[in-house]
Amino acid sequence: MGNPQKPFNYLLADFLPRPVDYYPYMGDKIDPPREAPFFRPFVIFIMFAKLKGFDFWGKADKRLWTIPITYKGIPFNLADTKYGFRWYCEEKINKEIINIAHEAMLKIAKAIPLAEALFQPEVEKLMGEGNVSLENKYKEIHGRYLFFRALAHEKYISVESYNAFSIQLGKPKVDWERAIKELEAAQNFAAAMMDAYFSLLEHIFVLIAPFITHLDWQSFELTEHIGHRWKEKIKKLLPFEPDKELSRILNSLTKIKEELRNPMNHGFFLKDGQSFRVHLDHIGGIPMLMTTRGKHLTYNFNQTFKDPFYEICQAFDVFLEYLEKNEITKYGMRFLKSELYVLFSQDIVTLYRASMTSDEEFGELIDYFQHLVDQRTDMDY
């Protein structure tokens, strides 16, 4: 895309501002034409209030903002309301006015990518200043983890009734085949469970960063941190050297990740050739690691009992419990469970940390932010 300013100005040449010295009669709503895209309200605000400099009214009952304009001499009011973006006309609506409004909407639609290109430097400036937030998906990802864990548990329980001893005692072939299918289902659910769990850790150790009080927020690079691997994220935020419990937990999770979860996501191949089977005369192929793999934790799901699965679940539970009880992370975990967006600007981080003196004070902080969210959702201003 070349310089977007000229085509942007051309498309919006017939849009003119109106004064805001009185709050307008909003008028009647005009629906967009079928061929118009869904309008994101913030893009309309950027286009007219930020890039064109039009005056606007701020918060009002059920409205976040209203921009009064004229298009080809017709007075319109563009508003972000509780029910989405709305286009109102102060004059009595007729077919001609509807056609003019639709023409205006389609011009705005064409101008949206140009407006985004023009505003991108300001977006990058705000990002550099830390005026950003991230959506809190803790409950969603944790729920996915528990969902697949429950399904895997159910299947492993089923597999127990078809264990090796039952097969040796002469169970019918149909039972043996059913056992294999149940085991395959259990493995698939367990793999999905592990994916969800490590995704949860990635999520936690980004969103929890503002609540780690020993972290120097002025020098912390959020974008760089997001790009780190899960273990690097954890080591950046938590002190491992004096915390032997944390080191043990991380070792267990690393073993699960490298010996089971990673191979599942990479064609069932281990690193450094550890998946190879070495072929010997008279014997055939033997594992490169022989009997050394999995001495501390048995992760071979190709067995007809559920112990390895529960060993993994226990390791997962231990770390989440550690995060919820540890003084360094407990407030951050509590905030994540609130489902509130996490803000990363210096002033908000300072507010977060100032409230981390007691459970009661931190609870009041969460209630305050929840009130703001409810107010914004209902637009009760």
mmCIF file of C-alpha atoms in Angstrom:
data_model
loop_
_atom_site.group_PDB
_atom_site.id
_atom_site.type_symbol
_atom_site.label_atom_id
_atom_site.label_comp_id
_atom_site.label_asym_id
_atom_site.label_seq_id
_atom_site.Cartn_x
_atom_site.Cartn_y
_atom_site.Cartn_z
ATOM 1 C CA MET A 1 0.000 0.000 0.000
ATOM 2 C CA GLY A 2 1.308 3.457 -0.958
ATOM 3 C CA ASN A 3 0.588 6.580 1.022
ATOM 4 C CA PRO A 4 -2.968 5.992 2.334
ATOM 5 C CA GLN A 5 -3.624 9.619 3.254
ATOM 6 C CA LYS A 6 -4.742 10.813 -0.180
ATOM 7 C CA PRO A 7 -7.326 8.053 -0.873
ATOM 8 C CA PHE A 8 -8.489 8.308 2.750
ATOM 9 C CA ASN A 9 -9.158 12.033 2.347
ATOM 10 C CA TYR A 10 -10.874 11.431 -0.992
ATOM 11 C CA LEU A 11 -13.283 8.826 0.408
ATOM 12 C CA LEU A 12 -14.246 10.986 3.389
ATOM 13 C CA ALA A 13 -14.374 14.330 1.562
ATOM 14 C CA ASP A 14 -18.171 14.608 1.898
ATOM 15 C CA PHE A 15 -18.169 13.893 5.660
ATOM 16 C CA LEU A 16 -18.203 17.094 7.722
ATOM 17 C CA PRO A 17 -18.198 17.627 11.499
ATOM 18 C CA ARG A 18 -21.023 19.203 13.453
ATOM 19 C CA PRO A 19 -20.707 21.203 16.681
ATOM 20 C CA VAL A 20 -21.198 19.508 20.039
ATOM 21 C CA ASP A 21 -22.488 22.514 21.968
ATOM 22 C CA TYR A 22 -25.714 20.668 22.698
ATOM 23 C CA TYR A 23 -26.489 16.980 23.123
ATOM 24 C CA PRO A 24 -28.404 15.912 20.028
ATOM 25 C CA TYR A 25 -31.706 14.287 19.471
ATOM 26 C CA MET A 26 -30.313 10.967 18.279
ATOM 27 C CA GLY A 27 -33.038 10.359 15.743
ATOM 28 C CA ASP A 28 -34.070 7.087 14.146
ATOM 29 C CA LYS A 29 -31.734 4.194 13.429
ATOM 30 C CA ILE A 30 -30.761 3.304 9.876
ATOM 31 C CA ASP A 31 -29.608 -0.263 9.269
ATOM 32 C CA PRO A 32 -26.574 -0.798 7.018
ATOM 33 C CA PRO A 33 -26.983 -2.219 3.516
ATOM 34 C CA ARG A 34 -26.563 -5.932 3.081
ATOM 35 C CA GLU A 35 -23.209 -5.532 1.313
ATOM 36 C CA ALA A 36 -21.708 -3.422 4.116
ATOM 37 C CA PRO A 37 -19.318 -5.213 6.497
ATOM 38 C CA PHE A 38 -19.760 -5.472 10.238
ATOM 39 C CA PHE A 39 -18.515 -2.161 11.637
ATOM 40 C CA ARG A 40 -16.195 -2.369 14.644
ATOM 41 C CA PRO A 41 -17.040 0.766 16.672
ATOM 42 C CA PHE A 42 -13.444 1.532 17.632
ATOM 43 C CA VAL A 43 -12.451 1.798 13.955
ATOM 44 C CA ILE A 44 -15.194 4.380 13.349
ATOM 45 C CA PHE A 45 -13.982 6.374 16.366
ATOM 46 C CA ILE A 46 -10.372 6.250 15.151
ATOM 47 C CA MET A 47 -11.438 7.325 11.688
ATOM 48 C CA PHE A 48 -13.440 10.407 12.655
ATOM 49 C CA ALA A 49 -12.337 11.441 16.165
ATOM 50 C CA LYS A 50 -8.631 10.609 15.931
ATOM 51 C CA LEU A 51 -7.695 10.955 12.262
ATOM 52 C CA LYS A 52 -10.240 13.569 11.148
ATOM 53 C CA GLY A 53 -10.403 15.412 14.474
ATOM 54 C CA PHE A 54 -14.202 15.566 14.643
ATOM 55 C CA ASP A 55 -15.730 16.600 17.971
ATOM 56 C CA PHE A 56 -17.779 14.010 19.837
ATOM 57 C CA TRP A 57 -19.884 13.495 22.920
ATOM 58 C CA GLY A 58 -18.490 11.148 25.522
ATOM 59 C CA LYS A 59 -20.211 8.678 27.815
ATOM 60 C CA ALA A 60 -23.975 8.839 28.131
ATOM 61 C CA ASP A 61 -26.686 6.382 29.076
ATOM 62 C CA LYS A 62 -26.135 3.219 27.000
ATOM 63 C CA ARG A 63 -23.598 5.017 24.780
ATOM 64 C CA LEU A 64 -19.820 5.202 25.008
ATOM 65 C CA TRP A 65 -19.481 7.986 22.445
ATOM 66 C CA THR A 66 -21.478 9.790 19.771
ATOM 67 C CA ILE A 67 -19.977 11.589 16.762
ATOM 68 C CA PRO A 68 -22.294 14.087 15.005
ATOM 69 C CA ILE A 69 -21.588 14.420 11.274
ATOM 70 C CA THR A 70 -23.185 15.566 8.082
ATOM 71 C CA TYR A 71 -22.935 13.694 4.822
ATOM 72 C CA LYS A 72 -24.106 15.558 1.734
ATOM 73 C CA GLY A 73 -25.978 17.952 3.991
ATOM 74 C CA ILE A 74 -27.860 15.288 5.984
ATOM 75 C CA PRO A 75 -27.250 15.263 9.790
ATOM 76 C CA PHE A 76 -26.301 11.847 11.152
ATOM 77 C CA ASN A 77 -25.130 10.634 14.564
ATOM 78 C CA LEU A 78 -22.675 7.739 14.760
ATOM 79 C CA ALA A 79 -22.662 6.014 18.149
ATOM 80 C CA ASP A 80 -21.109 3.109 20.029
ATOM 81 C CA THR A 81 -24.008 1.763 22.082
ATOM 82 C CA LYS A 82 -24.662 -1.144 24.387
ATOM 83 C CA TYR A 83 -26.134 -2.911 21.365
ATOM 84 C CA GLY A 84 -23.233 -2.221 19.021
ATOM 85 C CA PHE A 85 -22.486 0.461 16.440
ATOM 86 C CA ARG A 86 -25.535 2.513 15.481
ATOM 87 C CA TRP A 87 -26.182 5.004 12.689
ATOM 88 C CA TYR A 88 -28.912 7.547 13.486
ATOM 89 C CA CYS A 89 -30.511 10.315 11.449
ATOM 90 C CA GLU A 90 -32.044 13.417 13.060
ATOM 91 C CA GLU A 91 -34.298 14.102 10.069
ATOM 92 C CA LYS A 92 -37.418 12.201 9.161
ATOM 93 C CA ILE A 93 -36.248 9.121 7.327
ATOM 94 C CA ASN A 94 -37.312 8.485 3.760
ATOM 95 C CA LYS A 95 -35.985 6.361 0.918
ATOM 96 C CA GLU A 96 -33.642 9.091 -0.324
ATOM 97 C CA ILE A 97 -32.044 9.554 3.108
ATOM 98 C CA ILE A 98 -31.623 5.799 3.488
ATOM 99 C CA ASN A 99 -29.838 5.648 0.120
ATOM 100 C CA ILE A 100 -27.552 8.533 1.128
ATOM 101 C CA ALA A 101 -26.783 6.841 4.462
ATOM 102 C CA HIS A 102 -25.982 3.557 2.714
ATOM 103 C CA GLU A 103 -23.679 5.374 0.305
ATOM 104 C CA ALA A 104 -21.880 6.921 3.288
ATOM 105 C CA MET A 105 -21.551 3.564 5.049
ATOM 106 C CA LEU A 106 -19.999 1.931 1.997
ATOM 107 C CA LYS A 107 -17.472 4.753 1.701
ATOM 108 C CA ILE A 108 -16.559 4.268 5.349
ATOM 109 C CA ALA A 109 -16.130 0.539 4.705
ATOM 110 C CA LYS A 110 -13.669 1.278 1.895
ATOM 111 C CA ALA A 111 -11.781 3.722 4.123
ATOM 112 C CA ILE A 112 -11.311 1.310 7.048
ATOM 113 C CA PRO A 113 -8.062 -0.360 5.848
ATOM 114 C CA LEU A 114 -6.663 3.091 5.008
ATOM 115 C CA ALA A 115 -7.554 4.370 8.475
ATOM 116 C CA GLU A 116 -5.898 1.368 10.093
ATOM 117 C CA ALA A 117 -2.706 1.977 8.106
ATOM 118 C CA LEU A 118 -2.681 5.660 9.069
ATOM 119 C CA PHE A 119 -3.253 4.917 12.752
ATOM 120 C CA GLN A 120 -0.726 2.077 13.002
ATOM 121 C CA PRO A 121 2.162 4.345 14.176
ATOM 122 C CA GLU A 122 0.020 5.521 17.089
ATOM 123 C CA VAL A 123 -0.807 1.905 17.966
ATOM 124 C CA GLU A 124 2.894 1.053 18.030
ATOM 125 C CA LYS A 125 3.604 4.118 20.175
ATOM 126 C CA LEU A 126 0.977 3.054 22.714
ATOM 127 C CA MET A 127 2.398 -0.468 22.739
ATOM 128 C CA GLY A 128 5.857 0.914 23.399
ATOM 129 C CA GLU A 129 4.491 2.883 26.345
ATOM 130 C CA GLY A 130 2.893 -0.257 27.771
ATOM 131 C CA ASN A 131 -0.695 0.918 27.338
ATOM 132 C CA VAL A 132 -1.896 -2.567 26.455
ATOM 133 C CA SER A 133 -4.042 -5.322 27.891
ATOM 134 C CA LEU A 134 -4.445 -9.032 27.256
ATOM 135 C CA GLU A 135 -7.598 -11.102 27.404
ATOM 136 C CA ASN A 136 -7.699 -13.425 30.376
ATOM 137 C CA LYS A 137 -8.442 -16.938 29.087
ATOM 138 C CA TYR A 138 -7.452 -18.795 32.259
ATOM 139 C CA LYS A 139 -10.898 -20.233 32.940
ATOM 140 C CA GLU A 140 -11.377 -21.319 29.319
ATOM 141 C CA ILE A 141 -8.001 -23.074 28.994
ATOM 142 C CA HIS A 142 -8.187 -24.590 32.481
ATOM 143 C CA GLY A 143 -11.667 -25.863 31.654
ATOM 144 C CA ARG A 144 -10.348 -27.468 28.459
ATOM 145 C CA TYR A 145 -7.611 -29.180 30.478
ATOM 146 C CA LEU A 146 -10.123 -30.547 33.006
ATOM 147 C CA PHE A 147 -12.482 -31.628 30.214
ATOM 148 C CA PHE A 148 -9.903 -33.819 28.475
ATOM 149 C CA ARG A 149 -8.552 -35.043 31.802
ATOM 150 C CA ALA A 150 -12.004 -36.306 32.804
ATOM 151 C CA LEU A 151 -12.451 -38.058 29.460
ATOM 152 C CA ALA A 152 -9.022 -39.690 29.712
ATOM 153 C CA HIS A 153 -9.742 -40.794 33.284
ATOM 154 C CA GLU A 154 -13.011 -42.389 32.183
ATOM 155 C CA LYS A 155 -11.285 -44.323 29.405
ATOM 156 C CA TYR A 156 -8.397 -45.511 31.586
ATOM 157 C CA ILE A 157 -10.913 -46.814 34.132
ATOM 158 C CA SER A 158 -12.536 -48.747 31.295
ATOM 159 C CA VAL A 159 -9.169 -50.107 30.175
ATOM 160 C CA GLU A 160 -8.525 -51.573 33.635
ATOM 161 C CA SER A 161 -11.211 -54.161 33.087
ATOM 162 C CA TYR A 162 -9.300 -55.385 30.028
ATOM 163 C CA ASN A 163 -5.788 -55.567 31.501
ATOM 164 C CA ALA A 164 -3.162 -58.094 30.505
ATOM 165 C CA PHE A 165 -4.235 -60.585 33.158
ATOM 166 C CA SER A 166 -7.803 -60.631 31.891
ATOM 167 C CA ILE A 167 -6.566 -61.248 28.359
ATOM 168 C CA GLN A 168 -4.340 -64.129 29.507
ATOM 169 C CA LEU A 169 -7.269 -65.694 31.347
ATOM 170 C CA GLY A 170 -9.069 -66.254 28.083
ATOM 171 C CA LYS A 171 -11.239 -63.211 27.532
ATOM 172 C CA PRO A 172 -12.925 -63.275 24.127
ATOM 173 C CA LYS A 173 -11.221 -61.590 21.223
ATOM 174 C CA VAL A 174 -13.975 -58.983 21.035
ATOM 175 C CA ASP A 175 -13.095 -57.848 24.595
ATOM 176 C CA TRP A 176 -9.432 -57.578 23.676
ATOM 177 C CA GLU A 177 -10.253 -55.480 20.608
ATOM 178 C CA ARG A 178 -12.517 -53.267 22.690
ATOM 179 C CA ALA A 179 -9.702 -52.799 25.196
ATOM 180 C CA ILE A 180 -7.352 -51.622 22.454
ATOM 181 C CA LYS A 181 -9.916 -49.076 21.238
ATOM 182 C CA GLU A 182 -10.522 -47.809 24.764
ATOM 183 C CA LEU A 183 -6.776 -47.478 25.307
ATOM 184 C CA GLU A 184 -6.346 -45.541 22.063
ATOM 185 C CA ALA A 185 -9.142 -43.181 23.122
ATOM 186 C CA ALA A 186 -7.540 -42.743 26.548
ATOM 187 C CA GLN A 187 -4.194 -41.887 24.948
ATOM 188 C CA ASN A 188 -5.797 -39.347 22.628
ATOM 189 C CA PHE A 189 -7.624 -37.635 25.471
ATOM 190 C CA ALA A 190 -4.470 -37.670 27.596
ATOM 191 C CA ALA A 191 -2.505 -36.056 24.766
ATOM 192 C CA ALA A 192 -5.160 -33.323 24.445
ATOM 193 C CA MET A 193 -5.061 -32.880 28.221
ATOM 194 C CA MET A 194 -1.297 -32.306 28.151
ATOM 195 C CA ASP A 195 -1.591 -29.842 25.277
ATOM 196 C CA ALA A 196 -4.167 -27.865 27.248
ATOM 197 C CA TYR A 197 -2.085 -27.940 30.432
ATOM 198 C CA PHE A 198 1.102 -26.610 28.853
ATOM 199 C CA SER A 199 -0.962 -24.029 26.984
ATOM 200 C CA LEU A 200 -2.336 -23.011 30.379
ATOM 201 C CA LEU A 201 1.187 -22.586 31.758
ATOM 202 C CA GLU A 202 2.132 -20.399 28.781
ATOM 203 C CA HIS A 203 -0.959 -18.291 29.464
ATOM 204 C CA ILE A 204 -0.376 -18.023 33.206
ATOM 205 C CA PHE A 205 3.255 -16.955 32.918
ATOM 206 C CA VAL A 206 2.408 -14.070 30.636
ATOM 207 C CA LEU A 207 -0.636 -12.729 32.476
ATOM 208 C CA ILE A 208 0.853 -13.179 35.927
ATOM 209 C CA ALA A 209 3.889 -10.993 35.197
ATOM 210 C CA PRO A 210 2.459 -7.674 36.520
ATOM 211 C CA PHE A 211 1.857 -9.325 39.897
ATOM 212 C CA ILE A 212 5.454 -10.516 40.382
ATOM 213 C CA THR A 213 6.655 -7.723 42.656
ATOM 214 C CA HIS A 214 10.406 -8.380 42.361
ATOM 215 C CA LEU A 215 10.161 -7.891 38.591
ATOM 216 C CA ASP A 216 11.433 -4.472 37.449
ATOM 217 C CA TRP A 217 8.466 -3.383 35.370
ATOM 218 C CA GLN A 218 10.193 -0.477 33.663
ATOM 219 C CA SER A 219 12.777 -2.778 32.094
ATOM 220 C CA PHE A 220 10.454 -5.742 31.508
ATOM 221 C CA GLU A 221 9.903 -6.493 27.795
ATOM 222 C CA LEU A 222 6.426 -7.995 27.505
ATOM 223 C CA THR A 223 6.530 -8.746 23.767
ATOM 224 C CA GLU A 224 9.881 -10.501 24.128
ATOM 225 C CA HIS A 225 8.602 -12.440 27.143
ATOM 226 C CA ILE A 226 5.566 -13.709 25.211
ATOM 227 C CA GLY A 227 7.912 -15.171 22.598
ATOM 228 C CA HIS A 228 9.885 -17.227 25.123
ATOM 229 C CA ARG A 229 9.319 -20.949 25.668
ATOM 230 C CA TRP A 230 7.278 -22.030 28.661
ATOM 231 C CA LYS A 231 10.262 -22.907 30.833
ATOM 232 C CA GLU A 232 12.018 -19.626 30.033
ATOM 233 C CA LYS A 233 8.868 -17.735 31.000
ATOM 234 C CA ILE A 234 8.758 -19.487 34.363
ATOM 235 C CA LYS A 235 12.459 -18.949 35.079
ATOM 236 C CA LYS A 236 12.119 -15.258 34.229
ATOM 237 C CA LEU A 237 9.410 -14.753 36.825
ATOM 238 C CA LEU A 238 10.211 -17.187 39.627
ATOM 239 C CA PRO A 239 13.406 -17.593 41.704
ATOM 240 C CA PHE A 240 14.585 -21.177 41.286
ATOM 241 C CA GLU A 241 17.919 -21.160 43.065
ATOM 242 C CA PRO A 242 16.684 -21.003 46.683
ATOM 243 C CA ASP A 243 13.437 -22.874 45.989
ATOM 244 C CA LYS A 244 14.148 -26.590 45.863
ATOM 245 C CA GLU A 245 10.450 -27.473 45.703
ATOM 246 C CA LEU A 246 10.016 -25.369 42.590
ATOM 247 C CA SER A 247 13.080 -26.962 40.995
ATOM 248 C CA ARG A 248 11.691 -30.452 41.636
ATOM 249 C CA ILE A 249 8.339 -29.478 40.154
ATOM 250 C CA LEU A 250 9.953 -28.026 37.048
ATOM 251 C CA ASN A 251 12.075 -31.151 36.587
ATOM 252 C CA SER A 252 8.937 -33.313 36.672
ATOM 253 C CA LEU A 253 7.131 -31.101 34.163
ATOM 254 C CA THR A 254 10.177 -30.997 31.899
ATOM 255 C CA LYS A 255 10.339 -34.778 31.905
ATOM 256 C CA ILE A 256 6.673 -35.026 30.945
ATOM 257 C CA LYS A 257 7.109 -32.398 28.241
ATOM 258 C CA GLU A 258 10.233 -33.872 26.660
ATOM 259 C CA GLU A 259 9.505 -37.592 26.976
ATOM 260 C CA LEU A 260 5.836 -37.653 26.135
ATOM 261 C CA ARG A 261 4.133 -34.424 25.124
ATOM 262 C CA ASN A 262 6.808 -33.189 22.686
ATOM 263 C CA PRO A 263 7.111 -36.508 20.823
ATOM 264 C CA MET A 264 3.332 -36.591 20.403
ATOM 265 C CA ASN A 265 3.484 -33.162 18.775
ATOM 266 C CA HIS A 266 6.522 -33.941 16.626
ATOM 267 C CA GLY A 267 5.651 -37.203 14.936
ATOM 268 C CA PHE A 268 6.525 -39.296 18.038
ATOM 269 C CA PHE A 269 10.238 -38.554 17.618
ATOM 270 C CA LEU A 270 12.470 -37.791 20.603
ATOM 271 C CA LYS A 271 15.408 -35.386 20.451
ATOM 272 C CA ASP A 272 19.025 -36.432 19.817
ATOM 273 C CA GLY A 273 18.086 -39.658 18.072
ATOM 274 C CA GLN A 274 16.562 -41.133 21.222
ATOM 275 C CA SER A 275 13.704 -42.613 19.206
ATOM 276 C CA PHE A 276 16.018 -44.877 17.212
ATOM 277 C CA ARG A 277 16.006 -48.612 17.701
ATOM 278 C CA VAL A 278 19.453 -50.163 17.338
ATOM 279 C CA HIS A 279 19.445 -53.515 15.543
ATOM 280 C CA LEU A 280 21.459 -56.416 16.957
ATOM 281 C CA ASP A 281 22.112 -59.809 15.444
ATOM 282 C CA HIS A 282 19.812 -62.541 16.720
ATOM 283 C CA ILE A 283 17.673 -59.986 18.617
ATOM 284 C CA GLY A 284 16.480 -57.273 16.265
ATOM 285 C CA GLY A 285 15.729 -53.695 17.236
ATOM 286 C CA ILE A 286 16.249 -52.467 20.793
ATOM 287 C CA PRO A 287 15.602 -48.905 22.102
ATOM 288 C CA MET A 288 18.620 -46.609 21.923
ATOM 289 C CA LEU A 289 18.083 -45.699 25.594
ATOM 290 C CA MET A 290 17.551 -49.377 26.443
ATOM 291 C CA THR A 291 15.954 -49.432 29.915
ATOM 292 C CA THR A 292 17.003 -45.977 31.133
ATOM 293 C CA ARG A 293 14.077 -43.986 29.830
ATOM 294 C CA GLY A 294 11.370 -43.134 32.337
ATOM 295 C CA LYS A 295 13.069 -44.488 35.470
ATOM 296 C CA HIS A 296 11.506 -41.876 37.708
ATOM 297 C CA LEU A 297 8.166 -41.504 36.004
ATOM 298 C CA THR A 298 6.618 -44.170 33.827
ATOM 299 C CA TYR A 299 4.994 -42.421 30.904
ATOM 300 C CA ASN A 300 4.444 -45.371 28.631
ATOM 301 C CA PHE A 301 0.755 -45.166 27.819
ATOM 302 C CA ASN A 302 1.025 -48.389 25.826
ATOM 303 C CA GLN A 303 0.248 -50.370 28.958
ATOM 304 C CA THR A 304 -3.126 -51.581 30.121
ATOM 305 C CA PHE A 305 -3.182 -49.791 33.485
ATOM 306 C CA LYS A 306 -3.785 -46.172 34.485
ATOM 307 C CA ASP A 307 -0.898 -45.495 36.943
ATOM 308 C CA PRO A 308 1.269 -43.383 34.550
ATOM 309 C CA PHE A 309 -1.694 -41.172 33.717
ATOM 310 C CA TYR A 310 -2.369 -40.417 37.358
ATOM 311 C CA GLU A 311 1.298 -39.788 38.011
ATOM 312 C CA ILE A 312 1.203 -37.097 35.329
ATOM 313 C CA CYS A 313 -2.025 -35.628 36.722
ATOM 314 C CA GLN A 314 -0.447 -35.474 40.161
ATOM 315 C CA ALA A 315 2.545 -33.555 38.797
ATOM 316 C CA PHE A 316 0.184 -31.118 37.075
ATOM 317 C CA ASP A 317 -1.879 -30.632 40.250
ATOM 318 C CA VAL A 318 1.188 -30.029 42.394
ATOM 319 C CA PHE A 319 2.358 -27.109 40.273
ATOM 320 C CA LEU A 320 -1.043 -25.387 40.104
ATOM 321 C CA GLU A 321 -1.413 -25.778 43.863
ATOM 322 C CA TYR A 322 2.080 -24.357 44.329
ATOM 323 C CA LEU A 323 1.180 -21.277 42.258
ATOM 324 C CA GLU A 324 -2.047 -20.706 44.188
ATOM 325 C CA LYS A 325 -0.336 -20.859 47.602
ATOM 326 C CA ASN A 326 3.081 -19.340 46.946
ATOM 327 C CA GLU A 327 3.447 -15.761 48.217
ATOM 328 C CA ILE A 328 4.990 -14.635 44.929
ATOM 329 C CA THR A 329 2.215 -15.927 42.680
ATOM 330 C CA LYS A 330 -0.960 -16.290 44.761
ATOM 331 C CA TYR A 331 -2.350 -12.812 44.048
ATOM 332 C CA GLY A 332 -1.733 -13.132 40.337
ATOM 333 C CA MET A 333 -3.473 -16.508 40.262
ATOM 334 C CA ARG A 334 -6.421 -15.051 42.121
ATOM 335 C CA PHE A 335 -6.694 -12.246 39.574
ATOM 336 C CA LEU A 336 -6.530 -14.719 36.679
ATOM 337 C CA LYS A 337 -9.410 -16.676 38.189
ATOM 338 C CA SER A 338 -11.501 -13.494 38.183
ATOM 339 C CA GLU A 339 -11.537 -13.615 34.336
ATOM 340 C CA LEU A 340 -10.744 -9.884 34.181
ATOM 341 C CA TYR A 341 -8.507 -8.539 31.432
ATOM 342 C CA VAL A 342 -4.939 -7.964 32.595
ATOM 343 C CA LEU A 343 -3.581 -4.456 31.989
ATOM 344 C CA PHE A 344 0.134 -3.818 31.623
ATOM 345 C CA SER A 345 0.575 -0.036 31.888
ATOM 346 C CA GLN A 346 2.900 1.217 34.622
ATOM 347 C CA ASP A 347 0.145 2.983 36.587
ATOM 348 C CA ILE A 348 -2.105 -0.086 36.640
ATOM 349 C CA VAL A 349 0.766 -2.410 37.572
ATOM 350 C CA THR A 350 1.557 -0.055 40.459
ATOM 351 C CA LEU A 351 -2.104 -0.241 41.512
ATOM 352 C CA TYR A 352 -2.075 -4.049 41.317
ATOM 353 C CA ARG A 353 1.010 -4.314 43.492
ATOM 354 C CA ALA A 354 -0.133 -1.717 46.030
ATOM 355 C CA SER A 355 -3.218 -3.869 46.680
ATOM 356 C CA MET A 356 -1.231 -7.052 47.292
ATOM 357 C CA THR A 357 -0.910 -6.414 51.028
ATOM 358 C CA SER A 358 -3.812 -8.586 52.166
ATOM 359 C CA ASP A 359 -6.487 -10.853 50.751
ATOM 360 C CA GLU A 360 -9.164 -8.315 51.711
ATOM 361 C CA GLU A 361 -7.516 -5.376 49.967
ATOM 362 C CA PHE A 362 -6.809 -7.414 46.855
ATOM 363 C CA GLY A 363 -10.418 -8.580 46.845
ATOM 364 C CA GLU A 364 -11.522 -4.948 46.855
ATOM 365 C CA LEU A 365 -9.276 -4.288 43.854
ATOM 366 C CA ILE A 366 -10.908 -7.144 41.928
ATOM 367 C CA ASP A 367 -14.366 -5.859 42.878
ATOM 368 C CA TYR A 368 -13.415 -2.385 41.636
ATOM 369 C CA PHE A 369 -12.275 -3.647 38.250
ATOM 370 C CA GLN A 370 -15.323 -5.900 37.981
ATOM 371 C CA HIS A 371 -17.532 -2.867 38.617
ATOM 372 C CA LEU A 372 -15.809 -1.016 35.768
ATOM 373 C CA VAL A 373 -16.339 -3.997 33.463
ATOM 374 C CA ASP A 374 -20.023 -4.251 34.384
ATOM 375 C CA GLN A 375 -20.440 -0.525 33.859
ATOM 376 C CA ARG A 376 -18.755 -0.726 30.458
ATOM 377 C CA THR A 377 -20.804 -3.770 29.413
ATOM 378 C CA ASP A 378 -24.133 -2.199 30.358
ATOM 379 C CA MET A 379 -22.953 1.333 29.456
ATOM 380 C CA ASP A 380 -24.519 2.668 32.647
ATOM 381 C CA TYR A 381 -22.797 6.043 32.730
#
